[in-house]
Coordinates of C-alpha atoms and ligand atoms in Angstrom, one line a residue:
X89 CA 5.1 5.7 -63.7
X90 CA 3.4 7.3 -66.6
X91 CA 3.6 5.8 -70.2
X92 CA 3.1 6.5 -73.1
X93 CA 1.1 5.1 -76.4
X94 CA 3.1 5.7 -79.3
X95 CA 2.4 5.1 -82.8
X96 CA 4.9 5.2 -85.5
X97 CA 3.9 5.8 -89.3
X98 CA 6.2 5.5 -92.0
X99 CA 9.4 6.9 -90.1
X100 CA 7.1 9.7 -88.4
X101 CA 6.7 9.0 -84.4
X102 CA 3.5 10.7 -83.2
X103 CA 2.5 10.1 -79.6
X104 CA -1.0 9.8 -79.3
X105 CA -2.4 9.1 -75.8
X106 CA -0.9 8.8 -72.4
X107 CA -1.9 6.0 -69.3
X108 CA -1.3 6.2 -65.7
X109 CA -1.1 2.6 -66.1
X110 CA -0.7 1.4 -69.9
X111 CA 2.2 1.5 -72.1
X112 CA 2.2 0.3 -75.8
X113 CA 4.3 1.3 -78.8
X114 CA 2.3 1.1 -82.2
X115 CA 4.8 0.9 -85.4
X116 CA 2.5 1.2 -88.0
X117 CA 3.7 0.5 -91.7
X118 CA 2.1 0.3 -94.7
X119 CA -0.9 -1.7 -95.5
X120 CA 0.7 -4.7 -96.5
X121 CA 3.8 -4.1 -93.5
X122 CA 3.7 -5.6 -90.3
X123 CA 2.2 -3.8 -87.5
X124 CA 4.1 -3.9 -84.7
X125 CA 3.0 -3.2 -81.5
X126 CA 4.7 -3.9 -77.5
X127 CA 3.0 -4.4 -74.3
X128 CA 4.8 -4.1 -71.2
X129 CA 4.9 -3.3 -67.8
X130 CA 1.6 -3.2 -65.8
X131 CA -0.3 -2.5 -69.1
X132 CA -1.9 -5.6 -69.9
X133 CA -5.6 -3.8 -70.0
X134 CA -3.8 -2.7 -73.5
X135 CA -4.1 -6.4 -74.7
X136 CA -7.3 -5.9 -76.1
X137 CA -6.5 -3.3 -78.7
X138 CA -3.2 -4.6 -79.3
X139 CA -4.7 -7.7 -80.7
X140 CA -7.5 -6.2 -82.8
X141 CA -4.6 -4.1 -84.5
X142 CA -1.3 -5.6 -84.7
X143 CA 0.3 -8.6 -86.8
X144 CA 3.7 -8.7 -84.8
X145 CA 3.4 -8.3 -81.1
X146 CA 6.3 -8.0 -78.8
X147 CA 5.0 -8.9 -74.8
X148 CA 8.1 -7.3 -72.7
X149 CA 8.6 -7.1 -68.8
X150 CA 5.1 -7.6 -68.2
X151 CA 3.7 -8.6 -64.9
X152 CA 0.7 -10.3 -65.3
X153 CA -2.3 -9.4 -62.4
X154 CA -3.1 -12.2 -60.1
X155 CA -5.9 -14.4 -61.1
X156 CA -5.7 -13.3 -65.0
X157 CA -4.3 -14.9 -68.1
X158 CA -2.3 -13.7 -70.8
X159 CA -5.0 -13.8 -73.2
X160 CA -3.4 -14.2 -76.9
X161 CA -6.6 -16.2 -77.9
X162 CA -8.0 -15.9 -81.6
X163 CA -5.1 -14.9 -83.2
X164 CA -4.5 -15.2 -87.0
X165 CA -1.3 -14.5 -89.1
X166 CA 0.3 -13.2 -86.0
X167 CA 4.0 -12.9 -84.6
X168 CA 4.6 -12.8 -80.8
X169 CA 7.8 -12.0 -79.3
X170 CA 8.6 -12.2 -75.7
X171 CA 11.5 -10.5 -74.3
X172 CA 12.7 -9.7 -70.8
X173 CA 10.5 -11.4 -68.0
X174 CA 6.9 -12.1 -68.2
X175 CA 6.0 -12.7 -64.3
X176 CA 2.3 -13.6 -62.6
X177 CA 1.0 -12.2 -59.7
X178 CA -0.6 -15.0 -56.9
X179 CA -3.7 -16.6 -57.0
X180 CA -5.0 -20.1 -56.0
X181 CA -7.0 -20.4 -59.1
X182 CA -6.6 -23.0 -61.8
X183 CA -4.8 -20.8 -64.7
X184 CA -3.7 -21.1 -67.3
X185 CA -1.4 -18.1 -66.8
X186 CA -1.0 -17.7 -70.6
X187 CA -3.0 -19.5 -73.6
X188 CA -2.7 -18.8 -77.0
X189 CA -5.3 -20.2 -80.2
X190 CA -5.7 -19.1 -83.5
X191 CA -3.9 -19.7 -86.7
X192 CA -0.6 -19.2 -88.9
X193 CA 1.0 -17.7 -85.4
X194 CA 5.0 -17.3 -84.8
X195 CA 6.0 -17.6 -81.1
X196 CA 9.4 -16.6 -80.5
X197 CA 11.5 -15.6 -77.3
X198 CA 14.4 -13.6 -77.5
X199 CA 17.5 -14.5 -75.7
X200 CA 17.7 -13.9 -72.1
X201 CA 13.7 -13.8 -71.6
X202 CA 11.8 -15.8 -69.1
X203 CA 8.7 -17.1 -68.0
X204 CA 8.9 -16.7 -64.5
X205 CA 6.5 -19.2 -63.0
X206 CA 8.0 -18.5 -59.4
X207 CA 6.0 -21.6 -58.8
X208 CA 7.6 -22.3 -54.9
X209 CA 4.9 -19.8 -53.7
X210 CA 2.2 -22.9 -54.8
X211 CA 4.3 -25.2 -54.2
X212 CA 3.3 -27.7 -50.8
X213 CA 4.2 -31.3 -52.3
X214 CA 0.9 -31.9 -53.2
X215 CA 0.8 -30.8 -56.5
X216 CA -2.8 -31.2 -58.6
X217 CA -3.8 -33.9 -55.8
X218 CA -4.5 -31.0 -53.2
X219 CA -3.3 -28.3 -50.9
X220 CA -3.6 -25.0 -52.7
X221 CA -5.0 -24.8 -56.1
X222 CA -2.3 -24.1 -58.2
X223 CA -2.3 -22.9 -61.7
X224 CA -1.4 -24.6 -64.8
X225 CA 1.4 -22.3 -66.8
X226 CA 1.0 -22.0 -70.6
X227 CA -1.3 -23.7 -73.2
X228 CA -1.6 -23.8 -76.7
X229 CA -5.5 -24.5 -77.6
X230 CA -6.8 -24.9 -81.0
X231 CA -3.8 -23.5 -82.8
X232 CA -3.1 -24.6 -85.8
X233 CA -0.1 -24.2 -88.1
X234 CA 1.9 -22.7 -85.8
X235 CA 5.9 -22.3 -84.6
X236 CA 7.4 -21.6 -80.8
X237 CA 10.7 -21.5 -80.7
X238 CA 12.9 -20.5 -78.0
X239 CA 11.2 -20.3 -74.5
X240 CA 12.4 -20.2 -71.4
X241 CA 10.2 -21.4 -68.5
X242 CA 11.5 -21.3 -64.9
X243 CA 9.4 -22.8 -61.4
X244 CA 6.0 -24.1 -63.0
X245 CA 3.6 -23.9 -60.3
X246 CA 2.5 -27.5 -61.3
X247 CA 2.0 -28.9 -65.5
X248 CA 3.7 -26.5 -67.4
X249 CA 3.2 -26.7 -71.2
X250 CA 0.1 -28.1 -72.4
X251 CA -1.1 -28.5 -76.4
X252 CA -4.7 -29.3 -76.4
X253 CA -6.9 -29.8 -79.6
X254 CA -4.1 -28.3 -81.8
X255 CA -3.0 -29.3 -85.5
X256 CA 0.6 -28.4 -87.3
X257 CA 2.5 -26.9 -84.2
X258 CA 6.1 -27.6 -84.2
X259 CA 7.7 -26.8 -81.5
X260 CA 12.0 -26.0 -80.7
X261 CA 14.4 -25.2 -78.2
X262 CA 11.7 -24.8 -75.0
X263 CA 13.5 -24.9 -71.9
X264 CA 11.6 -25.8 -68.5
X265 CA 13.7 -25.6 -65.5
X266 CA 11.7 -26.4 -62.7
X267 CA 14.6 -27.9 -60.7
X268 CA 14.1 -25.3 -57.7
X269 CA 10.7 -27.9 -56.9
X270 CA 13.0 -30.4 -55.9
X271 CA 13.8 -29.1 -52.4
X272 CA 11.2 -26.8 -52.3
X273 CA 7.6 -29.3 -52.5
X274 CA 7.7 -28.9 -56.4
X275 CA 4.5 -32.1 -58.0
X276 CA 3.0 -32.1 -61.1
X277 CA 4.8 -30.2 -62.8
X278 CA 4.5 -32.5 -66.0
X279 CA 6.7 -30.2 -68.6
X280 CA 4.6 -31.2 -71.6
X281 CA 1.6 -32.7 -72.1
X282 CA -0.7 -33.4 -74.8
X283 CA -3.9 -33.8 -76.0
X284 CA -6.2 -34.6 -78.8
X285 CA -3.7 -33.3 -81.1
X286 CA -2.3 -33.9 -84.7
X287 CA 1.2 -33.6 -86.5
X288 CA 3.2 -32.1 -84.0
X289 CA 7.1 -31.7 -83.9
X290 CA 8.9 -31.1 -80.8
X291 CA 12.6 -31.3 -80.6
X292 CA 15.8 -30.0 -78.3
X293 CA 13.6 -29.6 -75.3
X294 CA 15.8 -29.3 -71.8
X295 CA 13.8 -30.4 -69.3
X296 CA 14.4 -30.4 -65.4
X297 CA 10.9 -31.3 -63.3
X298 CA 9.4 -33.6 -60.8
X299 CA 6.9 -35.2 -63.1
X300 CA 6.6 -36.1 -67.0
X301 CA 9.2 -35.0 -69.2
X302 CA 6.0 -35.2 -71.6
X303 CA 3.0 -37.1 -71.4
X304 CA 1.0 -38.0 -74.6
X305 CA -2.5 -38.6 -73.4
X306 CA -4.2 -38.4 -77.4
X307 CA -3.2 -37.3 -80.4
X308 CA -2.1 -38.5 -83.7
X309 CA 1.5 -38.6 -85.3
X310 CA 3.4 -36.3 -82.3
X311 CA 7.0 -36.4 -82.5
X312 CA 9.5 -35.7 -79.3
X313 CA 13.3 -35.8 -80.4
X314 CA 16.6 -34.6 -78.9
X315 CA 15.3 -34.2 -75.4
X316 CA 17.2 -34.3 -72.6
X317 CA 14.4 -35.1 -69.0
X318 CA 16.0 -34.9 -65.6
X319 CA 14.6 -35.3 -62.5
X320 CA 11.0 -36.3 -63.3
X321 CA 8.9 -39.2 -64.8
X322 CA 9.9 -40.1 -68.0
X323 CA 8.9 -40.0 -71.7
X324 CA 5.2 -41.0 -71.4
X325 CA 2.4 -42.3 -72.7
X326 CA -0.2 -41.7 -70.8
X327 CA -2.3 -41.9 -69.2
X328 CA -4.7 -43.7 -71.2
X329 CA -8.1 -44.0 -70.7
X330 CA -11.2 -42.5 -68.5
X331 CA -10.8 -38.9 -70.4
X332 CA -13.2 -37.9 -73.4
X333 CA -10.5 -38.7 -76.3
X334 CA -8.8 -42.3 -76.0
X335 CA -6.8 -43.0 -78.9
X336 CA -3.3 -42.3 -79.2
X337 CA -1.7 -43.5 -82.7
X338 CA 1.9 -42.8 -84.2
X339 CA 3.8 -41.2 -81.8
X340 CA 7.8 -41.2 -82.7
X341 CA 10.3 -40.4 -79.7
X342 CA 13.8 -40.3 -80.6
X343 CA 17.3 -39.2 -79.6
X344 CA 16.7 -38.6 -76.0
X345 CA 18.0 -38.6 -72.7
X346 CA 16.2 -39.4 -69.3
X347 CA 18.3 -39.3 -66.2
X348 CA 17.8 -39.2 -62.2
X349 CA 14.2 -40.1 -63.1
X350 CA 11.5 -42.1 -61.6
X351 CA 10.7 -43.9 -65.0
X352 CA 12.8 -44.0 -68.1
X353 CA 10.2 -45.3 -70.8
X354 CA 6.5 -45.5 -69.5
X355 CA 3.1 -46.8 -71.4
X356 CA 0.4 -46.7 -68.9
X357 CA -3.3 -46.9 -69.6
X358 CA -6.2 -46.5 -67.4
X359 CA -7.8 -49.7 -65.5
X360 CA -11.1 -50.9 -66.6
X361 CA -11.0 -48.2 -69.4
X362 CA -11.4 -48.3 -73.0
X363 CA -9.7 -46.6 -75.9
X364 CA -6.6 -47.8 -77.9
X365 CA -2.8 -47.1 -78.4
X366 CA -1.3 -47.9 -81.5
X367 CA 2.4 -47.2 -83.2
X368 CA 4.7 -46.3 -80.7
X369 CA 8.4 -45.8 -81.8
X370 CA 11.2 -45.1 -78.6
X371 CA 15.0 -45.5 -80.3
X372 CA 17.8 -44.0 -79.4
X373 CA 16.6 -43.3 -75.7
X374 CA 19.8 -43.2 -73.2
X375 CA 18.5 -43.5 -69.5
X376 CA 20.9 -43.1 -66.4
X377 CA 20.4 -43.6 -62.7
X378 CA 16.4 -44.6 -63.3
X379 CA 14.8 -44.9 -59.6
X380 CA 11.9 -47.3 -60.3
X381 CA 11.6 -48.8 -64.2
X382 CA 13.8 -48.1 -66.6
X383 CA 11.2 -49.4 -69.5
X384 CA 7.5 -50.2 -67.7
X385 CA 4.4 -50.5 -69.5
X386 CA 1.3 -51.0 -67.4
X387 CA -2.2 -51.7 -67.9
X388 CA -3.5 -51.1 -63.9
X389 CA -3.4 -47.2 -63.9
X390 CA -5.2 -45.3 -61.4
X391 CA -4.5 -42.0 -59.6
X392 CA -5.4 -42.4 -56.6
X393 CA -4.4 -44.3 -54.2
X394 CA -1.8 -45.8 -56.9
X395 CA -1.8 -48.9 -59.8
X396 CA -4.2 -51.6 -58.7
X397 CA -1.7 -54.3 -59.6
X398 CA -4.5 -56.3 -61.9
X399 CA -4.4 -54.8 -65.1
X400 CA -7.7 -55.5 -67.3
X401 CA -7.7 -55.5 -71.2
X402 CA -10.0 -52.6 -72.9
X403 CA -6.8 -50.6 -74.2
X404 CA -5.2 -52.5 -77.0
X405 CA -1.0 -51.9 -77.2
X406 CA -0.6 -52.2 -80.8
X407 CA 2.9 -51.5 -83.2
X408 CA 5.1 -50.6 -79.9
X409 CA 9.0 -50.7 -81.7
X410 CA 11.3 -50.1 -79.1
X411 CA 15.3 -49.8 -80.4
X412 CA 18.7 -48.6 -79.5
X413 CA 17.4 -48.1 -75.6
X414 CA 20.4 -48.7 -73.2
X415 CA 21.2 -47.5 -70.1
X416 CA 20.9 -47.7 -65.9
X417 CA 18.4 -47.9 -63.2
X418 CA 19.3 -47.4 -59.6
X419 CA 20.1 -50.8 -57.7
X420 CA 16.6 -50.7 -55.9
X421 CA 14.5 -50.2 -59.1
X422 CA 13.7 -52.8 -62.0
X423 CA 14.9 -52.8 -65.3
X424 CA 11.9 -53.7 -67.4
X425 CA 8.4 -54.8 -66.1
X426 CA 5.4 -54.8 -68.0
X427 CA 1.6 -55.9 -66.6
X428 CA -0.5 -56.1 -69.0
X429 CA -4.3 -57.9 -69.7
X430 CA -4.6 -60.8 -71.7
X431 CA -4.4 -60.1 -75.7
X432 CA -3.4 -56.4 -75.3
X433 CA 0.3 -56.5 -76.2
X434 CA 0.1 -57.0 -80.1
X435 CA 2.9 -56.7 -82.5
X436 CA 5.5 -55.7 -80.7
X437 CA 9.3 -55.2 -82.1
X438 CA 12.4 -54.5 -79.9
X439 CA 15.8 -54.6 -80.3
X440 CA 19.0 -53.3 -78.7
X441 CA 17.9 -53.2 -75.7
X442 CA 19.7 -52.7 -73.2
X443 CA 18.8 -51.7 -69.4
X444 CA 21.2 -53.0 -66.2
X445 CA 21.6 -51.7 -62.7
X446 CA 18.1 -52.8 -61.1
X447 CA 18.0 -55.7 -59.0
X448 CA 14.4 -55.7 -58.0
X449 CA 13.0 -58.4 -60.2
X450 CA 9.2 -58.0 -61.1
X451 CA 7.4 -60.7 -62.6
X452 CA 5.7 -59.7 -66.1
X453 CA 2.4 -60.9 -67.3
X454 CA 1.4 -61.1 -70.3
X455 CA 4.2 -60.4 -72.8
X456 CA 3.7 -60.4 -76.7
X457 CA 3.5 -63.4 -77.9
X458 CA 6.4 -64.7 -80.2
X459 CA 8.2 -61.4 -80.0
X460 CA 11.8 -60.4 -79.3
X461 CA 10.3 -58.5 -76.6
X462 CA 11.9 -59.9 -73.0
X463 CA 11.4 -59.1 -69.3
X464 CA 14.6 -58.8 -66.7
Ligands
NAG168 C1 6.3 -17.2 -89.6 O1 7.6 -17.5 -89.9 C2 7.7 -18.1 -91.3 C3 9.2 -18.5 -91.5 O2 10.1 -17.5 -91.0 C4 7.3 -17.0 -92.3 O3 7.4 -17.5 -93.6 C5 5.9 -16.6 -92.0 O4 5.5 -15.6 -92.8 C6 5.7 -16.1 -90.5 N1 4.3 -15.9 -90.2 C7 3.9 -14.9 -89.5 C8 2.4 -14.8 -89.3 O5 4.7 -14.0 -89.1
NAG169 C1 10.7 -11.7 -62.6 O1 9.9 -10.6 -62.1 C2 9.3 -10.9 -60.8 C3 8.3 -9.8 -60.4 O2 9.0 -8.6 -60.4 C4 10.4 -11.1 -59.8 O3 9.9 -11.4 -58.5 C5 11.3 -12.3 -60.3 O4 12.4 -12.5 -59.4 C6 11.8 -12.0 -61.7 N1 12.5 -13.2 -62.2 C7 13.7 -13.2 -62.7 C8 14.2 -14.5 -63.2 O5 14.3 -12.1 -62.9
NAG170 C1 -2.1 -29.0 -91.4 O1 -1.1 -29.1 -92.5 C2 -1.6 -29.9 -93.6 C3 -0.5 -30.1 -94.5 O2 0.2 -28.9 -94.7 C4 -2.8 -29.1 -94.2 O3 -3.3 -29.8 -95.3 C5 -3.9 -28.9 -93.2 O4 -4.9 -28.1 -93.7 C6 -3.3 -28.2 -91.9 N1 -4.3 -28.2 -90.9 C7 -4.9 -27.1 -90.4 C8 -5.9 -27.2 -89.4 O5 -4.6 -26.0 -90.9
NAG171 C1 -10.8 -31.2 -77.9 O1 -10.2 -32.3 -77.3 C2 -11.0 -32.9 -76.4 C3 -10.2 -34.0 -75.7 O2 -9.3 -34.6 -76.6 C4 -12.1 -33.6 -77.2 O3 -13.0 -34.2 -76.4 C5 -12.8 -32.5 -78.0 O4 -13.8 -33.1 -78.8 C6 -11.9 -31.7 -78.8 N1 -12.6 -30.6 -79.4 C7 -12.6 -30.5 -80.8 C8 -13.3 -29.3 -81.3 O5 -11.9 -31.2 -81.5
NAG172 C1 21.3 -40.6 -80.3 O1 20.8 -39.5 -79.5 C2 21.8 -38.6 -79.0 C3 21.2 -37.6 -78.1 O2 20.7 -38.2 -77.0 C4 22.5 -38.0 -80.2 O3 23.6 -37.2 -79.8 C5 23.0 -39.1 -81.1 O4 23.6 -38.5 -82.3 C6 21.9 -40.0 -81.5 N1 22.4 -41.1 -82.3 C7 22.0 -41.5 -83.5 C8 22.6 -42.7 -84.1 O5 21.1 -40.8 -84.0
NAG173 C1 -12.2 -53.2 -62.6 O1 -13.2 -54.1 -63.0 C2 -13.2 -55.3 -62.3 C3 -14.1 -56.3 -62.9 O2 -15.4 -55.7 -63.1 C4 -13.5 -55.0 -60.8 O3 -13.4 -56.2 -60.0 C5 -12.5 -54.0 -60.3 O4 -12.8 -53.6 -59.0 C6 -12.4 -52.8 -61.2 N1 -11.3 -51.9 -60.8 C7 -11.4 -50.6 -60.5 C8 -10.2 -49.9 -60.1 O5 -12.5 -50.0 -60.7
NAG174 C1 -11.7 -41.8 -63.8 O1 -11.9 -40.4 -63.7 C2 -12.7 -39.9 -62.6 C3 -12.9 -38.4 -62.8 O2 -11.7 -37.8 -63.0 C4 -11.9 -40.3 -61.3 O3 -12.6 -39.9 -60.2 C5 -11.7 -41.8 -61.3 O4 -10.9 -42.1 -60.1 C6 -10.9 -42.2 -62.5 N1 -10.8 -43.7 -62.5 C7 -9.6 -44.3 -62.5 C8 -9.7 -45.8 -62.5 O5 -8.6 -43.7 -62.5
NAG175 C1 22.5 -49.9 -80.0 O1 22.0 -48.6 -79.5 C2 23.0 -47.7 -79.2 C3 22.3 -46.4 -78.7 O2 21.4 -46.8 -77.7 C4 23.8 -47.3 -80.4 O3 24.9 -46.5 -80.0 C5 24.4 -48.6 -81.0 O4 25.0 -48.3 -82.3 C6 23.3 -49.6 -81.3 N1 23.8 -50.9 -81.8 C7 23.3 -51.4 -82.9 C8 24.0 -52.7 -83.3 O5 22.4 -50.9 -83.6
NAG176 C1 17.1 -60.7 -60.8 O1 17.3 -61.3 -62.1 C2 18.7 -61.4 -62.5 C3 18.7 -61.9 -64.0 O2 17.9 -63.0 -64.1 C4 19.5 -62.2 -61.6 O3 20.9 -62.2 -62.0 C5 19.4 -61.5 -60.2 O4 20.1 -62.3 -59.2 C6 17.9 -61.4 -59.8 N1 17.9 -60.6 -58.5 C7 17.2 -61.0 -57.5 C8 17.3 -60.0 -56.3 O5 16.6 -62.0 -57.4

């Protein structure tokens, strides 16, 4: 296929280099205009220039080579489009496939786009715990002040969207439908998961995995509302503990739905760890058909093999508000169960609660003292 490199001045169209194997449209305005550039097809080598010269970037069709990420790294005062579907040759590498930093960036799909993970050809049931090294799908890295709105991400090879380090990032209408892993080995495939980050808004996220619907492992004043998880974990906190950053404060979940999940609401901190939680909010959090807990908050976390069933006391759970919660767990799971060290449950508040359905009882230790907060 050849392609061409166009660049477009004013309203004059001058094509200015042609590529075997690179194709990118340059729409050059003046000074203080946009710059608007498009890189498609096999023509990621393009990148490069692309973001040295262009404020508005349109990523369209591309096929990204095995083994490489889309690198939209040290951006600033930047809008990205994605259109059409942005697919990934196979490696066994760790990824990410695509990370973005920088600053003041736009992120925006178009309708119909997608990020095609085409994550079965990783996929062996294994997930991060072994078999074939799979790669992680998209992160956001020291960005700050930034907006993504509107993507589509099908068949994460394993965690799928990950904000690391980032400050003012809000976050709409992501979609992550990784229900082909269900049948087809799909583990880890956590859709969001975040770290050491501050002030960030997610809302109407659509989530279908066989892990986390998100998992907030540190960070400061994240919020996660109008949700709807199926399939995977749960709304999580966690894990807690044994990482560099420890501390998780003011995290707001609200308006969600969890169904045909392992966990509805989960808190779970590392074993023998240190570091501390503080101000959790979950109201407004309708669970259905909940296999194991419907609310569970644990202190005994460990990979591998599993919880060691004797939680210890290093992680303080501080400011936890749990309200308007109702909703099922599978006959065979429990309704709420919490094991937690001496003295780490403190100030607790919940009310209407409501969970039914699980029969397996599970004795809880250590509950806050003189709370509403209750255990069956
Ligand atoms: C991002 O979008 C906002 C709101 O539409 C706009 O004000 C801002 O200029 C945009 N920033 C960039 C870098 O395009
Ligand atoms: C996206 O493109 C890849 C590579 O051509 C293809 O295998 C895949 O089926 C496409 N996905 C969708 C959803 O069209
Ligand atoms: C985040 O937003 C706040 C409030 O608008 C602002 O003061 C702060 O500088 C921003 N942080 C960064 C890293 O840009
Ligand atoms: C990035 O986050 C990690 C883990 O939360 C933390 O250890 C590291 O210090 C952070 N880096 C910066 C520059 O904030
Ligand atoms: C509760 O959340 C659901 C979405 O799960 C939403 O439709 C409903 O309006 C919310 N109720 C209140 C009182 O905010
Ligand atoms: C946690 O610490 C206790 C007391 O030191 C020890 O007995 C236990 O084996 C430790 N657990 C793990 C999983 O390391
Ligand atoms: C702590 O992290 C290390 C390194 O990732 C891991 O090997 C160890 O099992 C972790 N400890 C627990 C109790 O999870
Ligand atoms: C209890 O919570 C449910 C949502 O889970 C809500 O519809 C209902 O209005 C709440 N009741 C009270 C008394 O707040
Ligand atoms: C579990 O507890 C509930 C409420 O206390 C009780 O009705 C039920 O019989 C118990 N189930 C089992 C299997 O013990």
């Amino acid at each position: 296929m050849k392609l061409i490199l166009k660049i477009l001045i004013g309203l004059g169209v001058v094509a200015v280099a042609a590529s075997e194997i690179t194709s990118a449209t340059f729409f050059s305005g003046p000074l203080n205009r946009a710059t608007s550039c498009t890189l498609t097809g096999n023509s990621i080598d393009e990148l490069d220039a692309i973001k040295s010269s262009c404020n508005d970037i349109t990523i369209e069709n591309l096929a990204v080579p095995a083994g490489k990420t889309l690198d939209l790294t040290g951006l600033s005062d930047v809008s990205i489009t994605f259109k059409g579907n942005i697919s990934f040759g196979y490696a066994e590498w760790k990824g990410p496939l695509v990370l973005i930093s920088g600053t003041n960036i736009n992120i925006t799909g178009e309708r119909g786009h997608v990020f095609d993970g085409q994550g079965a050809r990783w996929w062996d049931n294994l997930g991060s715990n072994g078999g074939v090294r799979k790669p992680r799908f998209f992160k956001i890295r020291y960005l700050h002040n930034a907006v993504v709105n509107h993507i589509n991400f099908l068949n994460s090879p394993r965690h799928c969207f990950a904000i690391h380090n980032c400050t003012n990032i809000t976050v709409n209408n992501v979609v992550m439908n990784t229900k082909d892993g269900d049948t087809r080995g799909g583990h880890n495939t956590d859709a969001i998961n975040v770290k050491g980050s501050e002030n960030v808004f997610i809302s109407d996220t659509v989530v279908q995995n066989q892990d986390d619907c998100i998992a907030v492992r540190s960070g400061k004043n994240i919020h996660f509302s109008r949700a709807s998880c199926s399939g995977g974990h749960g709304i999580s906190i966690g894990s807690v503990g044994n990482r560099t950053n420890n501390l998780v404060e003011n995290v707001y979940f609200t308006h969600c739905t969890v169904a045909n999940s392992e966990n509805g609401i989960r808190i779970k901190t590392v074993v023998n760890a240190t570091g501390l939680v503080s101000g959790v909010t979950y109201d407004n959090i309708t669970l259905s058909k909940i296999r194991d807990y419907g609310i569970v908050v644990r202190g005994d976390y460990r990979n591998m093999p599993g919880p060691t069933g004797t939680p210890s006391n290093g992680i303080p759970i501080r400011n936890v508000r749990i309200t308007n919660v109702h909703g099922t767990v599978q006959p065979r799971g429990t309704n709420i169960y919490i094991l937690l060290g001496e003295g780490v449950a403190q100030n607790w508040h919940w009310s209407n609660v409501s969970i039914t359905g699980g029969r397996r009882n599970r004795t809880c230790q250590q509950l806050p003292p003189n709370t509403d907060v209750f255990c069956a």
